[in-house]
């Protein structure tokens, strides 16, 4: 029997529907009703829960008063990627979890994410960019990595009048927004549209197919530029550590998603029976998208319990309502391969006390196994630069500065929550710190010359 | 079940809920539907002389607040724009068909005795239970020296009331305009003229809003706007005050008052009754939701009266009047303090910022990582109630009256330069 992996399992119309916006935006009426629910808390807990400190009550009040320019500006001045964050943020563990409405009734938070999307969508339909670039400082900054951290950093630097070049190994900018998030979360080419919007500030150039440690080096960038920001993300994936891990049909979930995001959906192959291993958002995104591509059976297997998953409850339920079978307390023990291709995968069952019993095993037939057990930072590109790396991440101080003068870093390649919104905060804060540094050096020079 | 039967200035109705003279009572079709829905009475939309007035297109402007529609409504509609004979025929038919309901006819004709003398027998012939003199309409008609133009001049009120009393056996209710500085003046004039009852408030002169594109007051009629008459839930406090002032006035003592002004539910109704109303007139709430709203008004009032042990409306009417006193008679020794129920608190901080920015800095804030904690600083609290009002959670902040040591009113207060010695 041949391995059952194929593309075009569903007609194009079905694929289009399956990968359309999973949660379409609010209508003006819906937004007005929802905005009026907000109590306009003082010292609001939701703001504290937002890594980018968006003044949530203020922007919601602005929506309620039909001041959409003010609402979107309030969001975007804290978080220039407020549009994609509105779509991908796990608000249920951030702002909405802290909404005081949940104290009155669980799960009845004001829909902050949906309102944020409403306001930012409005802004993106306007012809004007809400921010103005300051007079050119003549300073040049290199940003490595065109993901959320790098983009946020670049925008803030450009706004302050610096000239920024963003380098990225891909040919298009966007990072995880473009290549790593489920398509239906950022439908209608949103990642690229948002980048176009962001670039309207001016002073930002993008250079694709530029890989740090290959065709560009940190040393080289430091020579050419006045400052560097590293938003490298996590280039590596964890391995299962099992035999035959590279058999046909065994893929990294991130590669599967990247392929899906880069090609026509009808050209993306998927197995008939897919097993996804992992408990995070990548695992959920891979499982649901496999299902929506037309896989018959998709099973997500996690080695621990529901409460340990890094994917939120909302994400897990999303997988389940999409027909993904979720199994807990099972650890993969063997990839069963025939003729170089995966046939099935064997798991051993575990118990909440953390013991896995090799005698208690089960096997799932699989045409495709997607590994989503975690991504890791690969320090190789900066290894020769003696930049301090600890616990597998680049070390930065509270402003995002690395151990190397003039070099900042943020996003997933540094410690902290691996969230888009946290990456945006890192990029923005590093930009502010780098700006201060560049301006201080200007002052010094001016003083020196004077 | 509490007995809601009402006898108001001799007019009987199965419950105190009447539809006020307004668009909902403009014609037989509506009134029939209202009676079928359970309304105790209607005041038929104001009849005038023939030829009837002409109404405009676009008649209402509305005030909303934070997502709720129609907390206030303003209208520029005039009195009935149908021929007198049509109205009269319909009134007669409806009254015959619903003999148990109160049917009062609102009237407005020019300030000439002959005009009033002429219309009264026509109305009387319908079998209507009473008339209400529209001395309140503050727009359009007042510019023709009718409506509020009469109601604002006590001498006219008295004169016209007297004409009516002399020329009909029907009970005469005088509807008062709130567009005066002292409601007692026209009220007393009505009584002097022999009025059997007063009803209030009529609408308040208003500009409900400005259309910022047309740059004209709303509702915009062909590019321009005019002032209208304001009603709806937002005017309730104004109505309660004026009703209370009449109810406690020794000269007005005992006169039946038909309460009008933003009554939207049974609780409003109970408040109007407590402040001295003997019957209740409703308009905006019906215009907002339809006649069915009377169901909960009847049911809710009755249930609440049962709970409180009020058997009849008379047990309730005027119950709060003796406690409605001038400021001078309030006990200055009374003190109440805010208390925050920490279990009910959701941590929104609205009480804190309201007190901090605009009151007495009497709420302290302690934020911990997972909880916001607000506490009343009793030494600073003046018992103003603001925190309790801004709190979005019912009964989270309550005002706790403190033990009172005797009574001291302003006339006897040592700080009063005109202090009356004890």
Short mmCIF file of C-alpha atoms in Angstrom, two decimals, chain A residues 1-201:
data_model
loop_
_atom_site.label_atom_id
_atom_site.label_comp_id
_atom_site.label_asym_id
_atom_site.label_seq_id
_atom_site.Cartn_x
_atom_site.Cartn_y
_atom_site.Cartn_z
CA UNK A 1 0.00 0.00 0.00
CA UNK A 2 1.32 3.39 -0.90
CA UNK A 3 1.50 6.17 1.56
CA UNK A 4 -1.72 8.15 1.39
CA UNK A 5 -0.40 11.69 1.14
CA UNK A 6 -1.96 13.97 -1.42
CA UNK A 7 -2.83 17.49 -2.30
CA UNK A 8 -6.21 18.69 -3.52
CA UNK A 9 -8.23 16.45 -1.22
CA UNK A 10 -10.97 19.08 -1.32
CA UNK A 11 -12.21 21.19 -4.21
CA UNK A 12 -10.83 24.72 -4.34
CA UNK A 13 -14.10 26.28 -3.28
CA UNK A 14 -14.13 24.17 -0.14
CA UNK A 15 -10.52 25.05 0.60
CA UNK A 16 -11.25 28.70 0.16
CA UNK A 17 -14.09 28.47 2.62
CA UNK A 18 -12.04 26.43 5.10
CA UNK A 19 -9.22 28.94 5.12
CA UNK A 20 -11.31 32.08 5.10
CA UNK A 21 -11.39 34.35 8.15
CA UNK A 22 -12.19 32.08 11.09
CA UNK A 23 -13.72 34.89 13.11
CA UNK A 24 -14.92 37.67 10.81
CA UNK A 25 -14.80 41.22 12.12
CA UNK A 26 -17.59 42.98 13.95
CA UNK A 27 -20.09 45.10 12.10
CA UNK A 28 -20.41 48.73 13.26
CA UNK A 29 -23.61 47.80 15.11
CA UNK A 30 -21.97 44.88 16.87
CA UNK A 31 -18.95 46.99 17.74
CA UNK A 32 -21.11 49.77 19.16
CA UNK A 33 -23.06 47.33 21.33
CA UNK A 34 -19.91 45.61 22.54
CA UNK A 35 -18.09 48.88 23.19
CA UNK A 36 -20.95 50.06 25.35
CA UNK A 37 -20.45 47.05 27.60
CA UNK A 38 -17.06 48.35 28.70
CA UNK A 39 -17.15 49.92 32.15
CA UNK A 40 -14.27 52.24 31.24
CA UNK A 41 -12.40 51.01 34.28
CA UNK A 42 -9.88 53.26 35.86
CA UNK A 43 -6.49 51.62 36.23
CA UNK A 44 -7.97 48.84 34.15
CA UNK A 45 -6.74 45.28 34.74
CA UNK A 46 -6.97 44.53 31.02
CA UNK A 47 -4.30 47.14 30.28
CA UNK A 48 -1.99 45.56 32.80
CA UNK A 49 -2.54 42.20 31.15
CA UNK A 50 -1.58 43.53 27.71
CA UNK A 51 2.15 43.12 27.07
CA UNK A 52 2.05 46.25 24.89
CA UNK A 53 0.05 48.28 27.47
CA UNK A 54 -2.63 49.38 25.04
CA UNK A 55 -4.98 51.83 26.76
CA UNK A 56 -7.93 49.54 26.24
CA UNK A 57 -10.70 51.48 28.04
CA UNK A 58 -9.69 54.57 26.12
CA UNK A 59 -9.86 52.95 22.72
CA UNK A 60 -13.13 51.22 23.52
CA UNK A 61 -14.62 54.49 24.75
CA UNK A 62 -13.49 56.03 21.47
CA UNK A 63 -15.26 53.29 19.50
CA UNK A 64 -18.39 53.91 21.56
CA UNK A 65 -18.25 57.59 20.69
CA UNK A 66 -17.61 56.81 17.03
CA UNK A 67 -14.11 58.24 17.17
CA UNK A 68 -12.46 55.47 15.18
CA UNK A 69 -9.41 57.51 14.27
CA UNK A 70 -8.75 58.05 17.95
CA UNK A 71 -9.46 54.42 18.78
CA UNK A 72 -7.06 53.02 16.21
CA UNK A 73 -4.37 55.54 17.02
CA UNK A 74 -4.58 54.67 20.69
CA UNK A 75 -4.01 51.02 19.80
CA UNK A 76 -1.35 51.52 17.18
CA UNK A 77 0.78 53.93 19.15
CA UNK A 78 1.31 51.16 21.69
CA UNK A 79 1.27 48.32 19.22
CA UNK A 80 1.79 48.99 15.54
CA UNK A 81 0.80 45.38 14.82
CA UNK A 82 -2.47 45.86 16.71
CA UNK A 83 -4.32 44.46 13.72
CA UNK A 84 -2.61 41.08 13.73
CA UNK A 85 -2.51 40.96 17.52
CA UNK A 86 -6.28 41.48 17.49
CA UNK A 87 -6.46 38.32 15.39
CA UNK A 88 -3.81 36.06 16.88
CA UNK A 89 -3.53 37.09 20.54
CA UNK A 90 -4.82 34.49 22.99
CA UNK A 91 -6.91 37.24 24.58
CA UNK A 92 -8.51 34.64 26.82
CA UNK A 93 -5.28 34.49 28.81
CA UNK A 94 -4.41 38.17 28.40
CA UNK A 95 -6.66 41.25 28.40
CA UNK A 96 -9.99 39.44 28.28
CA UNK A 97 -9.06 37.13 31.12
CA UNK A 98 -8.64 40.19 33.33
CA UNK A 99 -11.75 42.02 32.15
CA UNK A 100 -13.81 42.86 35.24
CA UNK A 101 -16.90 41.53 33.50
CA UNK A 102 -15.52 38.03 34.09
CA UNK A 103 -15.90 38.72 37.81
CA UNK A 104 -19.60 39.14 37.25
CA UNK A 105 -19.92 36.16 34.94
CA UNK A 106 -17.16 33.85 33.77
CA UNK A 107 -16.36 33.98 30.05
CA UNK A 108 -18.33 37.17 29.57
CA UNK A 109 -15.44 39.55 29.08
CA UNK A 110 -15.83 42.51 26.78
CA UNK A 111 -14.58 41.26 23.40
CA UNK A 112 -11.49 43.43 23.47
CA UNK A 113 -9.73 41.58 20.66
CA UNK A 114 -12.70 41.89 18.33
CA UNK A 115 -13.04 45.59 19.13
CA UNK A 116 -9.34 46.13 18.54
CA UNK A 117 -9.71 44.48 15.19
CA UNK A 118 -12.70 46.69 14.38
CA UNK A 119 -10.71 49.85 15.08
CA UNK A 120 -7.52 48.78 13.33
CA UNK A 121 -9.42 47.48 10.32
CA UNK A 122 -11.01 50.90 10.02
CA UNK A 123 -7.58 52.52 10.05
CA UNK A 124 -6.26 50.20 7.38
CA UNK A 125 -9.11 51.19 5.10
CA UNK A 126 -8.06 54.83 5.31
CA UNK A 127 -5.66 56.29 2.83
CA UNK A 128 -3.47 57.93 5.44
CA UNK A 129 -0.93 56.59 7.88
CA UNK A 130 -1.73 57.75 11.42
CA UNK A 131 1.87 58.56 12.38
CA UNK A 132 4.40 60.94 11.01
CA UNK A 133 8.09 60.28 10.60
CA UNK A 134 10.34 62.73 12.42
CA UNK A 135 13.01 64.63 10.52
CA UNK A 136 15.79 62.34 9.40
CA UNK A 137 18.49 61.79 12.00
CA UNK A 138 20.96 60.41 9.49
CA UNK A 139 21.33 57.32 11.68
CA UNK A 140 21.05 53.89 10.12
CA UNK A 141 19.82 50.81 11.91
CA UNK A 142 19.81 47.19 10.79
CA UNK A 143 16.95 45.00 11.93
CA UNK A 144 17.51 41.29 11.48
CA UNK A 145 14.29 39.35 11.22
CA UNK A 146 11.10 40.72 9.71
CA UNK A 147 8.77 39.12 12.24
CA UNK A 148 6.60 41.04 14.69
CA UNK A 149 9.55 42.09 16.88
CA UNK A 150 11.61 43.35 13.96
CA UNK A 151 8.69 45.11 12.30
CA UNK A 152 7.61 46.85 15.49
CA UNK A 153 11.19 47.91 16.13
CA UNK A 154 11.65 49.17 12.58
CA UNK A 155 8.45 51.21 12.63
CA UNK A 156 9.29 52.91 15.89
CA UNK A 157 12.84 53.67 14.76
CA UNK A 158 11.62 55.02 11.43
CA UNK A 159 9.10 57.16 13.27
CA UNK A 160 11.96 58.71 15.21
CA UNK A 161 13.66 59.60 11.94
CA UNK A 162 16.20 56.81 11.65
CA UNK A 163 16.76 54.90 8.42
CA UNK A 164 16.07 51.24 8.87
CA UNK A 165 16.90 48.19 6.77
CA UNK A 166 15.17 44.96 7.71
CA UNK A 167 16.91 41.74 6.72
CA UNK A 168 15.15 38.42 6.60
CA UNK A 169 15.98 34.97 5.33
CA UNK A 170 12.59 34.72 3.60
CA UNK A 171 11.83 36.61 0.44
CA UNK A 172 8.83 38.29 2.08
CA UNK A 173 8.63 40.02 5.44
CA UNK A 174 6.25 38.98 8.18
CA UNK A 175 8.01 36.22 10.06
CA UNK A 176 5.58 34.01 11.96
CA UNK A 177 2.64 36.20 10.91
CA UNK A 178 3.45 35.34 7.32
CA UNK A 179 4.78 31.81 7.70
CA UNK A 180 3.83 30.44 11.09
CA UNK A 181 0.27 31.28 12.07
CA UNK A 182 -2.80 29.40 10.88
CA UNK A 183 -4.02 30.89 7.62
CA UNK A 184 -7.60 31.45 8.82
CA UNK A 185 -6.34 33.62 11.68
CA UNK A 186 -4.75 36.11 9.30
CA UNK A 187 -6.94 35.60 6.27
CA UNK A 188 -7.05 37.74 3.15
CA UNK A 189 -3.32 38.26 3.07
CA UNK A 190 -3.57 40.29 6.24
CA UNK A 191 0.08 39.94 7.24
CA UNK A 192 1.27 41.53 4.01
CA UNK A 193 -1.40 44.24 4.05
CA UNK A 194 -0.41 45.15 7.58
CA UNK A 195 3.25 45.35 6.60
CA UNK A 196 2.39 47.63 3.69
CA UNK A 197 0.50 49.81 6.13
CA UNK A 198 3.40 49.82 8.57
CA UNK A 199 5.92 50.66 5.84
CA UNK A 200 3.93 53.79 4.96
CA UNK A 201 5.77 55.56 7.75
#
